[in-house]
């Protein structure tokens, strides 16, 4: 049971950390933009993150996943981080959270 509590706490820390990463083209963090599709914490506390970009030709295609990797890797309790960049399903504005839409003035 302790492992589940640790994983939940770690998941929350990861989300808070991801919320410090911003797409340079929009004043909204990548969590609220819906660019993070999945966060999975393995039993050995390796973290698998599936994410996308606003477009396959995004100018930060290399730096944005690297920034997520570096920041999440620094969280106490994270053993390692695997970032998988995917383009299916392709990102669209419907994936932006209500908070993100408010920040963009779209809600």
mmCIF file of C-alpha atoms in Angstrom:
data_model
loop_
_atom_site.group_PDB
_atom_site.id
_atom_site.type_symbol
_atom_site.label_atom_id
_atom_site.label_comp_id
_atom_site.label_asym_id
_atom_site.label_seq_id
_atom_site.Cartn_x
_atom_site.Cartn_y
_atom_site.Cartn_z
ATOM 1 C CA UNK A 1 0.000 0.000 0.000
ATOM 2 C CA UNK A 2 2.885 2.355 0.778
ATOM 3 C CA UNK A 3 4.069 1.933 -2.812
ATOM 4 C CA UNK A 4 0.709 3.179 -4.153
ATOM 5 C CA UNK A 5 0.805 6.220 -1.872
ATOM 6 C CA UNK A 6 4.382 6.956 -2.927
ATOM 7 C CA UNK A 7 3.415 6.643 -6.587
ATOM 8 C CA UNK A 8 0.427 8.968 -6.155
ATOM 9 C CA UNK A 9 2.576 11.565 -4.383
ATOM 10 C CA UNK A 10 5.255 11.235 -7.041
ATOM 11 C CA UNK A 11 2.656 11.540 -9.825
ATOM 12 C CA UNK A 12 1.415 14.802 -8.282
ATOM 13 C CA UNK A 13 5.001 16.113 -8.070
ATOM 14 C CA UNK A 14 5.551 15.197 -11.723
ATOM 15 C CA UNK A 15 2.389 17.043 -12.801
ATOM 16 C CA UNK A 16 3.440 20.128 -10.828
ATOM 17 C CA UNK A 17 6.882 19.952 -12.439
ATOM 18 C CA UNK A 18 5.481 19.516 -15.946
ATOM 19 C CA UNK A 19 3.351 22.604 -15.310
ATOM 20 C CA UNK A 20 6.609 24.618 -15.169
ATOM 21 C CA UNK A 21 7.349 23.780 -18.824
ATOM 22 C CA UNK A 22 5.838 26.157 -21.368
ATOM 23 C CA UNK A 23 5.368 25.968 -25.094
ATOM 24 C CA UNK A 24 7.236 29.099 -26.277
ATOM 25 C CA UNK A 25 4.521 29.874 -28.823
ATOM 26 C CA UNK A 26 1.713 29.976 -26.238
ATOM 27 C CA UNK A 27 1.642 31.443 -22.737
ATOM 28 C CA UNK A 28 0.291 28.177 -21.292
ATOM 29 C CA UNK A 29 2.141 25.266 -19.710
ATOM 30 C CA UNK A 30 2.307 21.958 -21.576
ATOM 31 C CA UNK A 31 0.074 20.163 -19.037
ATOM 32 C CA UNK A 32 -2.803 22.623 -19.536
ATOM 33 C CA UNK A 33 -2.200 22.555 -23.302
ATOM 34 C CA UNK A 34 -2.823 18.808 -23.232
ATOM 35 C CA UNK A 35 0.605 17.907 -24.619
ATOM 36 C CA UNK A 36 1.163 15.244 -21.956
ATOM 37 C CA UNK A 37 -0.820 12.168 -22.952
ATOM 38 C CA UNK A 38 0.312 9.762 -20.242
ATOM 39 C CA UNK A 39 2.492 9.573 -17.133
ATOM 40 C CA UNK A 40 3.245 6.078 -15.880
ATOM 41 C CA UNK A 41 5.344 5.317 -12.814
ATOM 42 C CA UNK A 42 6.829 1.832 -12.848
ATOM 43 C CA UNK A 43 7.413 -0.214 -9.690
ATOM 44 C CA UNK A 44 11.117 0.725 -9.764
ATOM 45 C CA UNK A 45 10.117 4.433 -9.961
ATOM 46 C CA UNK A 46 11.157 4.826 -13.560
ATOM 47 C CA UNK A 47 8.762 7.310 -15.159
ATOM 48 C CA UNK A 48 7.414 6.841 -18.684
ATOM 49 C CA UNK A 49 5.939 9.965 -20.227
ATOM 50 C CA UNK A 50 4.066 9.979 -23.514
ATOM 51 C CA UNK A 51 3.795 13.473 -24.949
ATOM 52 C CA UNK A 52 3.191 15.317 -28.175
ATOM 53 C CA UNK A 53 3.845 18.738 -29.656
ATOM 54 C CA UNK A 54 1.421 21.274 -31.066
ATOM 55 C CA UNK A 55 2.669 20.248 -34.518
ATOM 56 C CA UNK A 56 5.253 17.824 -35.930
ATOM 57 C CA UNK A 57 7.177 20.831 -37.286
ATOM 58 C CA UNK A 58 7.291 22.529 -33.885
ATOM 59 C CA UNK A 59 10.524 24.543 -33.546
ATOM 60 C CA UNK A 60 11.059 23.139 -30.034
ATOM 61 C CA UNK A 61 10.701 19.492 -31.087
ATOM 62 C CA UNK A 62 14.076 18.671 -29.557
ATOM 63 C CA UNK A 63 14.271 21.091 -26.648
ATOM 64 C CA UNK A 64 10.773 20.664 -25.175
ATOM 65 C CA UNK A 65 10.990 16.879 -24.518
ATOM 66 C CA UNK A 66 14.542 17.405 -23.236
ATOM 67 C CA UNK A 67 13.307 20.058 -20.797
ATOM 68 C CA UNK A 68 10.578 17.706 -19.542
ATOM 69 C CA UNK A 69 13.169 14.943 -19.130
ATOM 70 C CA UNK A 70 15.627 17.139 -17.206
ATOM 71 C CA UNK A 71 13.022 18.603 -14.854
ATOM 72 C CA UNK A 72 11.271 15.299 -14.079
ATOM 73 C CA UNK A 73 14.613 13.501 -13.618
ATOM 74 C CA UNK A 74 15.505 16.009 -10.875
ATOM 75 C CA UNK A 75 12.458 15.084 -8.756
ATOM 76 C CA UNK A 76 13.445 13.225 -5.613
ATOM 77 C CA UNK A 77 12.300 9.616 -5.914
ATOM 78 C CA UNK A 78 12.435 9.411 -9.724
ATOM 79 C CA UNK A 79 14.899 6.720 -10.776
ATOM 80 C CA UNK A 80 14.881 7.456 -14.509
ATOM 81 C CA UNK A 81 12.675 9.052 -17.166
ATOM 82 C CA UNK A 82 11.678 7.804 -20.599
ATOM 83 C CA UNK A 83 10.065 10.334 -22.924
ATOM 84 C CA UNK A 84 8.129 9.046 -25.911
ATOM 85 C CA UNK A 85 7.157 11.671 -28.467
ATOM 86 C CA UNK A 86 4.012 10.705 -30.382
ATOM 87 C CA UNK A 87 1.859 12.384 -33.004
ATOM 88 C CA UNK A 88 -1.136 10.059 -32.828
ATOM 89 C CA UNK A 89 -3.603 11.207 -31.831
ATOM 90 C CA UNK A 90 -2.546 14.529 -33.245
ATOM 91 C CA UNK A 91 -2.867 17.470 -30.884
ATOM 92 C CA UNK A 92 -5.702 19.942 -31.351
ATOM 93 C CA UNK A 93 -7.207 22.799 -29.363
ATOM 94 C CA UNK A 94 -9.880 20.515 -27.896
ATOM 95 C CA UNK A 95 -7.117 19.017 -25.731
ATOM 96 C CA UNK A 96 -6.491 22.303 -23.903
ATOM 97 C CA UNK A 97 -7.887 22.324 -20.370
ATOM 98 C CA UNK A 98 -10.431 24.908 -19.261
ATOM 99 C CA UNK A 99 -7.646 26.621 -17.280
ATOM 100 C CA UNK A 100 -5.512 26.760 -20.435
ATOM 101 C CA UNK A 101 -8.402 28.126 -22.478
ATOM 102 C CA UNK A 102 -8.923 30.846 -19.876
ATOM 103 C CA UNK A 103 -5.215 31.770 -20.008
ATOM 104 C CA UNK A 104 -5.428 31.999 -23.791
ATOM 105 C CA UNK A 105 -8.621 34.062 -23.625
ATOM 106 C CA UNK A 106 -10.584 31.387 -25.484
ATOM 107 C CA UNK A 107 -13.117 30.670 -22.731
#
